[in-house]
mmCIF file of C-alpha atoms in Angstrom:
data_model
loop_
_atom_site.group_PDB
_atom_site.id
_atom_site.type_symbol
_atom_site.label_atom_id
_atom_site.label_comp_id
_atom_site.label_asym_id
_atom_site.label_seq_id
_atom_site.Cartn_x
_atom_site.Cartn_y
_atom_site.Cartn_z
ATOM 1 C CA MET A 427 -17.947 -15.646 0.287
ATOM 2 C CA GLU A 428 -15.602 -12.973 -1.033
ATOM 3 C CA ARG A 429 -18.323 -10.333 -0.475
ATOM 4 C CA ARG A 430 -18.842 -11.348 3.162
ATOM 5 C CA VAL A 431 -15.108 -11.248 3.845
ATOM 6 C CA ALA A 432 -14.806 -7.866 2.079
ATOM 7 C CA GLU A 433 -17.634 -6.380 4.115
ATOM 8 C CA ARG A 434 -16.152 -7.594 7.417
ATOM 9 C CA LEU A 435 -12.764 -6.154 6.463
ATOM 10 C CA ARG A 436 -14.418 -2.873 5.455
ATOM 11 C CA SER A 437 -16.165 -2.502 8.756
ATOM 12 C CA THR A 438 -13.016 -3.444 10.649
ATOM 13 C CA LEU A 439 -10.381 -1.459 8.732
ATOM 14 C CA GLY A 440 -12.439 1.433 7.345
ATOM 15 C CA PRO A 441 -12.752 3.260 10.686
ATOM 16 C CA LEU A 442 -8.910 3.119 10.966
ATOM 17 C CA GLY A 443 -8.341 4.859 7.652
ATOM 18 C CA LEU A 444 -7.343 1.625 5.946
ATOM 19 C CA GLU A 445 -8.736 0.185 2.621
ATOM 20 C CA ALA A 446 -8.807 -3.500 1.622
ATOM 21 C CA HIS A 447 -9.056 -4.461 -2.071
ATOM 22 C CA ALA A 448 -9.675 -8.089 -3.162
ATOM 23 C CA PHE A 449 -7.653 -9.998 -5.754
ATOM 24 C CA LYS A 450 -6.854 -13.521 -6.783
ATOM 25 C CA VAL A 451 -3.316 -14.719 -6.267
ATOM 26 C CA GLY A 452 -3.256 -15.847 -9.896
ATOM 27 C CA TRP A 453 -3.772 -12.325 -11.171
ATOM 28 C CA TYR A 454 -0.663 -11.284 -9.231
ATOM 29 C CA ASN A 455 1.507 -14.263 -10.229
ATOM 30 C CA ALA A 456 0.525 -13.956 -13.875
ATOM 31 C CA VAL A 457 2.389 -10.645 -14.286
ATOM 32 C CA LEU A 458 5.539 -11.534 -12.372
ATOM 33 C CA GLN A 459 8.580 -13.812 -12.726
ATOM 34 C CA PRO A 460 8.378 -17.079 -10.741
ATOM 35 C CA ALA A 461 10.911 -15.761 -8.160
ATOM 36 C CA PHE A 462 8.244 -13.282 -6.992
ATOM 37 C CA HIS A 463 5.213 -15.564 -7.023
ATOM 38 C CA LEU A 464 3.044 -15.936 -3.972
ATOM 39 C CA PRO A 465 3.046 -19.635 -2.931
ATOM 40 C CA TYR A 466 -0.704 -20.221 -3.087
ATOM 41 C CA PRO A 467 -3.099 -21.684 -5.736
ATOM 42 C CA ASP A 468 -4.234 -19.218 -8.403
ATOM 43 C CA ASP A 469 -7.794 -18.891 -7.104
ATOM 44 C CA THR A 470 -6.799 -18.052 -3.561
ATOM 45 C CA LEU A 471 -8.551 -14.934 -2.144
ATOM 46 C CA ALA A 472 -6.261 -12.147 -1.097
ATOM 47 C CA PHE A 473 -6.592 -8.468 -0.177
ATOM 48 C CA VAL A 474 -4.099 -5.657 -0.508
ATOM 49 C CA VAL A 475 -4.354 -3.131 2.357
ATOM 50 C CA LEU A 476 -3.746 0.602 1.840
ATOM 51 C CA SER A 477 -3.424 3.385 4.393
ATOM 52 C CA THR A 478 -5.290 6.607 3.450
ATOM 53 C CA PRO A 479 -4.463 10.107 4.749
ATOM 54 C CA SER A 480 -6.884 9.659 7.697
ATOM 55 C CA MET A 481 -4.967 6.694 9.084
ATOM 56 C CA PHE A 482 -2.572 9.019 10.864
ATOM 57 C CA ASP A 483 -5.308 10.449 13.157
ATOM 58 C CA LYS A 484 -7.654 7.439 13.211
ATOM 59 C CA ALA A 485 -5.090 4.673 13.883
ATOM 60 C CA LEU A 486 -1.551 5.836 14.468
ATOM 61 C CA LYS A 487 -2.036 8.515 17.152
ATOM 62 C CA PRO A 488 -4.487 6.392 19.222
ATOM 63 C CA PHE A 489 -2.128 3.363 18.937
ATOM 64 C CA VAL A 490 0.857 5.450 20.111
ATOM 65 C CA ASN A 491 -1.127 6.869 23.048
ATOM 66 C CA LYS A 492 -2.209 3.419 24.113
ATOM 67 C CA GLU A 493 1.265 1.875 23.716
ATOM 68 C CA ARG A 494 3.154 4.820 25.185
ATOM 69 C CA LEU A 495 4.816 2.870 27.982
ATOM 70 C CA LYS A 496 5.929 -0.037 25.717
ATOM 71 C CA ILE A 497 9.014 -0.137 23.487
ATOM 72 C CA ILE A 498 8.070 1.146 20.020
ATOM 73 C CA ARG A 499 10.672 0.729 17.287
ATOM 74 C CA ASP A 500 8.717 1.931 14.274
ATOM 75 C CA PRO A 501 5.356 3.531 15.138
ATOM 76 C CA VAL A 502 3.681 3.103 11.709
ATOM 77 C CA ASP A 503 4.845 -0.446 11.097
ATOM 78 C CA GLN A 504 3.903 -1.565 14.570
ATOM 79 C CA CYS A 505 0.511 0.164 14.352
ATOM 80 C CA VAL A 506 -0.337 -1.496 11.015
ATOM 81 C CA SER A 507 1.012 -4.843 12.309
ATOM 82 C CA HIS A 508 -1.212 -4.583 15.409
ATOM 83 C CA HIS A 509 -4.386 -3.869 13.452
ATOM 84 C CA LEU A 510 -3.815 -6.415 10.683
ATOM 85 C CA SER A 511 -2.950 -9.124 13.186
ATOM 86 C CA ARG A 512 -6.204 -8.310 15.034
ATOM 87 C CA VAL A 513 -8.067 -8.946 11.755
ATOM 88 C CA LYS A 514 -7.473 -12.641 12.363
ATOM 89 C CA GLU A 515 -9.779 -12.455 15.374
ATOM 90 C CA LYS A 516 -12.607 -11.454 13.037
ATOM 91 C CA PHE A 517 -12.234 -14.720 11.173
ATOM 92 C CA PRO A 518 -11.971 -17.405 13.880
ATOM 93 C CA ASP A 519 -12.926 -20.180 11.452
ATOM 94 C CA GLN A 520 -10.491 -19.123 8.690
ATOM 95 C CA ARG A 521 -6.766 -19.292 8.260
ATOM 96 C CA VAL A 522 -5.530 -15.729 7.569
ATOM 97 C CA ASP A 523 -1.919 -15.152 6.495
ATOM 98 C CA VAL A 524 -0.538 -11.627 6.809
ATOM 99 C CA MET A 525 2.376 -10.126 4.870
ATOM 100 C CA PHE A 526 3.711 -6.630 5.553
ATOM 101 C CA ASP A 527 5.289 -4.294 3.021
ATOM 102 C CA TYR A 528 8.547 -4.132 5.030
ATOM 103 C CA GLU A 529 9.096 -7.934 5.273
ATOM 104 C CA MET A 530 11.898 -9.587 3.403
ATOM 105 C CA LEU A 531 12.629 -13.162 2.360
ATOM 106 C CA PRO A 532 16.005 -14.760 3.272
ATOM 107 C CA SER A 533 17.092 -13.875 -0.308
ATOM 108 C CA ARG A 534 16.511 -10.187 0.608
ATOM 109 C CA LYS A 535 13.742 -9.985 -1.923
ATOM 110 C CA PRO A 536 10.510 -8.393 -0.565
ATOM 111 C CA LYS A 537 7.835 -10.908 0.437
ATOM 112 C CA PHE A 538 5.532 -9.276 -2.087
ATOM 113 C CA LEU A 539 5.669 -6.454 -4.633
ATOM 114 C CA ALA A 540 3.253 -3.926 -3.181
ATOM 115 C CA GLN A 541 2.637 -1.806 -6.229
ATOM 116 C CA THR A 542 1.949 -4.797 -8.451
ATOM 117 C CA ALA A 543 -0.577 -6.058 -5.814
ATOM 118 C CA ALA A 544 -2.346 -2.707 -5.732
ATOM 119 C CA HIS A 545 -2.565 -2.607 -9.560
ATOM 120 C CA VAL A 546 -3.960 -6.124 -10.084
ATOM 121 C CA ALA A 547 -6.494 -5.522 -7.311
ATOM 122 C CA GLY A 548 -7.691 -2.358 -9.077
ATOM 123 C CA ALA A 549 -6.761 -0.263 -6.007
ATOM 124 C CA ALA A 550 -4.293 2.077 -7.679
ATOM 125 C CA TYR A 551 -2.714 2.325 -11.130
ATOM 126 C CA TYR A 552 0.984 1.344 -11.276
ATOM 127 C CA TYR A 553 2.598 3.716 -13.753
ATOM 128 C CA GLN A 554 5.834 2.370 -15.179
ATOM 129 C CA ARG A 555 8.331 3.275 -17.840
ATOM 130 C CA LYS A 556 6.559 0.905 -20.244
ATOM 131 C CA ASP A 557 3.441 3.147 -20.049
ATOM 132 C CA VAL A 558 5.354 5.938 -21.777
ATOM 133 C CA LYS A 559 5.551 5.544 -25.587
ATOM 134 C CA LEU A 560 8.288 8.139 -26.301
ATOM 135 C CA ASP A 561 10.753 7.300 -23.520
ATOM 136 C CA PRO A 562 13.009 10.330 -22.802
ATOM 137 C CA TRP A 563 15.297 8.762 -20.153
ATOM 138 C CA GLY A 564 17.892 6.796 -22.188
ATOM 139 C CA LYS A 565 19.918 4.524 -19.824
ATOM 140 C CA LYS A 566 18.619 6.069 -16.627
ATOM 141 C CA LYS A 567 16.964 3.750 -14.107
ATOM 142 C CA ILE A 568 13.290 4.760 -13.771
ATOM 143 C CA PHE A 569 11.145 3.402 -10.968
ATOM 144 C CA GLY A 570 7.354 3.172 -11.292
ATOM 145 C CA VAL A 571 4.796 4.601 -8.923
ATOM 146 C CA CYS A 572 1.161 3.915 -7.995
ATOM 147 C CA ILE A 573 -1.440 6.682 -8.120
ATOM 148 C CA HIS A 574 -4.767 6.279 -6.313
ATOM 149 C CA PRO A 575 -7.837 7.738 -8.102
ATOM 150 C CA LYS A 576 -8.939 9.560 -4.972
ATOM 151 C CA TYR A 577 -5.698 10.270 -3.011
ATOM 152 C CA GLY A 578 -3.179 10.596 -5.859
ATOM 153 C CA GLY A 579 0.125 9.782 -4.218
ATOM 154 C CA TRP A 580 -1.103 10.536 -0.676
ATOM 155 C CA PHE A 581 -1.422 6.910 0.459
ATOM 156 C CA ALA A 582 0.737 3.894 1.205
ATOM 157 C CA ILE A 583 0.516 0.085 0.571
ATOM 158 C CA ARG A 584 0.892 -1.615 3.898
ATOM 159 C CA GLY A 585 0.293 -5.302 3.542
ATOM 160 C CA LEU A 586 -1.520 -8.382 2.249
ATOM 161 C CA LEU A 587 -4.220 -10.513 3.839
ATOM 162 C CA LEU A 588 -4.430 -13.979 2.335
ATOM 163 C CA PHE A 589 -7.176 -16.541 2.904
ATOM 164 C CA PRO A 590 -5.683 -19.905 1.847
ATOM 165 C CA ASP A 591 -8.889 -21.812 2.525
ATOM 166 C CA ILE A 592 -11.092 -19.587 0.366
ATOM 167 C CA GLN A 593 -10.987 -20.181 -3.391
ATOM 168 C CA VAL A 594 -12.748 -17.630 -5.611
ATOM 169 C CA PRO A 595 -12.589 -18.965 -9.242
ATOM 170 C CA PHE A 596 -15.327 -16.621 -10.409
ATOM 171 C CA LEU A 597 -13.988 -13.387 -8.928
ATOM 172 C CA GLU A 598 -13.926 -10.728 -11.689
ATOM 173 C CA GLN A 599 -10.846 -8.536 -11.940
ATOM 174 C CA PRO A 600 -11.448 -4.754 -11.732
ATOM 175 C CA ALA A 601 -9.233 -2.574 -13.861
ATOM 176 C CA PRO A 602 -7.409 0.170 -11.882
ATOM 177 C CA VAL A 603 -8.521 3.683 -12.773
ATOM 178 C CA ASP A 604 -6.083 5.193 -15.330
ATOM 179 C CA CYS A 605 -6.160 8.674 -13.794
ATOM 180 C CA VAL A 606 -2.912 9.847 -15.495
ATOM 181 C CA SER A 607 -3.844 8.955 -19.096
ATOM 182 C CA GLN A 608 -1.952 11.666 -20.997
ATOM 183 C CA GLU A 609 1.561 10.880 -22.167
ATOM 184 C CA GLU A 610 3.063 14.192 -21.041
ATOM 185 C CA LYS A 611 1.469 13.789 -17.603
ATOM 186 C CA ARG A 612 2.884 10.287 -17.212
ATOM 187 C CA ILE A 613 6.358 11.635 -18.132
ATOM 188 C CA GLU A 614 5.914 14.433 -15.606
ATOM 189 C CA LEU A 615 4.826 11.940 -12.928
ATOM 190 C CA LEU A 616 7.796 9.596 -13.410
ATOM 191 C CA GLU A 617 10.189 12.553 -13.586
ATOM 192 C CA GLN A 618 8.920 14.015 -10.321
ATOM 193 C CA PHE A 619 8.886 10.659 -8.560
ATOM 194 C CA ASN A 620 12.336 9.593 -9.653
ATOM 195 C CA PHE A 621 14.239 12.881 -9.517
ATOM 196 C CA HIS A 622 12.264 15.177 -7.172
ATOM 197 C CA TRP A 623 10.457 12.762 -4.832
ATOM 198 C CA GLN A 624 11.489 14.667 -1.694
ATOM 199 C CA ASP A 625 9.269 17.619 -2.535
ATOM 200 C CA GLY A 626 6.197 15.363 -2.933
ATOM 201 C CA ARG A 627 4.909 17.096 -6.036
ATOM 202 C CA TYR A 628 4.296 13.743 -7.738
ATOM 203 C CA ARG A 629 1.584 13.071 -5.163
ATOM 204 C CA ASP A 630 -0.535 15.853 -6.627
ATOM 205 C CA ILE A 631 -0.278 14.770 -10.258
ATOM 206 C CA ILE A 632 -4.112 14.586 -10.217
ATOM 207 C CA GLU A 633 -6.627 16.590 -8.282
ATOM 208 C CA VAL A 634 -6.970 14.722 -4.946
ATOM 209 C CA LYS A 635 -9.887 14.576 -2.590
ATOM 210 C CA GLU A 636 -7.715 14.313 0.505
ATOM 211 C CA ARG A 637 -4.004 14.633 1.321
ATOM 212 C CA TYR A 638 -1.753 14.276 4.358
ATOM 213 C CA SER A 639 -2.243 16.887 7.099
ATOM 214 C CA GLU A 640 0.629 19.329 7.870
ATOM 215 C CA GLU A 641 1.350 17.329 11.022
ATOM 216 C CA GLN A 642 1.506 14.087 9.004
ATOM 217 C CA ARG A 643 3.742 15.675 6.361
ATOM 218 C CA ALA A 644 6.097 16.914 9.015
ATOM 219 C CA TYR A 645 6.198 13.439 10.534
ATOM 220 C CA PHE A 646 7.107 11.620 7.349
ATOM 221 C CA ALA A 647 9.611 14.379 6.284
ATOM 222 C CA THR A 648 11.509 13.949 9.568
ATOM 223 C CA PRO A 649 14.370 11.411 9.741
ATOM 224 C CA PRO A 650 13.009 8.179 11.367
ATOM 225 C CA ALA A 651 15.182 8.484 14.500
ATOM 226 C CA GLU A 652 13.658 11.946 15.250
ATOM 227 C CA ARG A 653 9.989 11.046 14.617
ATOM 228 C CA PHE A 654 9.514 9.701 18.157
ATOM 229 C CA ARG A 655 9.800 13.269 19.537
ATOM 230 C CA LEU A 656 6.955 14.472 17.205
ATOM 231 C CA LEU A 657 4.650 11.806 18.661
ATOM 232 C CA GLY A 658 5.642 12.653 22.206
ATOM 233 C CA LEU A 659 7.640 9.430 22.607
ATOM 234 C CA SER A 660 11.050 8.774 24.036
ATOM 235 C CA GLN A 661 13.102 6.492 21.756
#
């Protein structure tokens, strides 16, 4: 069952520059405090959805052109929401719950921890402070970051698709690719991400097969309120 769902998602989302990686809710809940647990049985099938560099041209620009006369508040969020909501149409006999990376609970906690989901699904390795043996940061707050084995840091985690009626007790967990395995490289990655994230160097901590285009980099480097102009939209 999981394979059939995965193939249908691949054929639906792949042409849009989106990837879907399967996991069991129990894998995710096992590594988090109860406050962050997903409220589903452990064997529930879920997929974490990533946007790759090609999403900008394959999904975002066509979406903006089509929706040009409608009110668009956040082009990327609305584009992803549109396409993930349409996934439900591909599974008319299944309940499909969708969570987006920008959604918050009433407690102001995120609905899900995106980087943890990507790690347990084997989609990208979530490098954290605990992955460095000789910690050089003292009392500084250090945030972790996911690195994709193909795109490095040139990707984003956009949402979850959950299939509450599909239980997959025998699904095997894939380990994420540890593509930054050297201690000094991990320190360099976390340093760049935490203290120099604006220049984007952390994204190239490994040799990548594809990165954001110049147009896409300019878009994400522009303050949100001014991005509409780059896409030819009025606010």
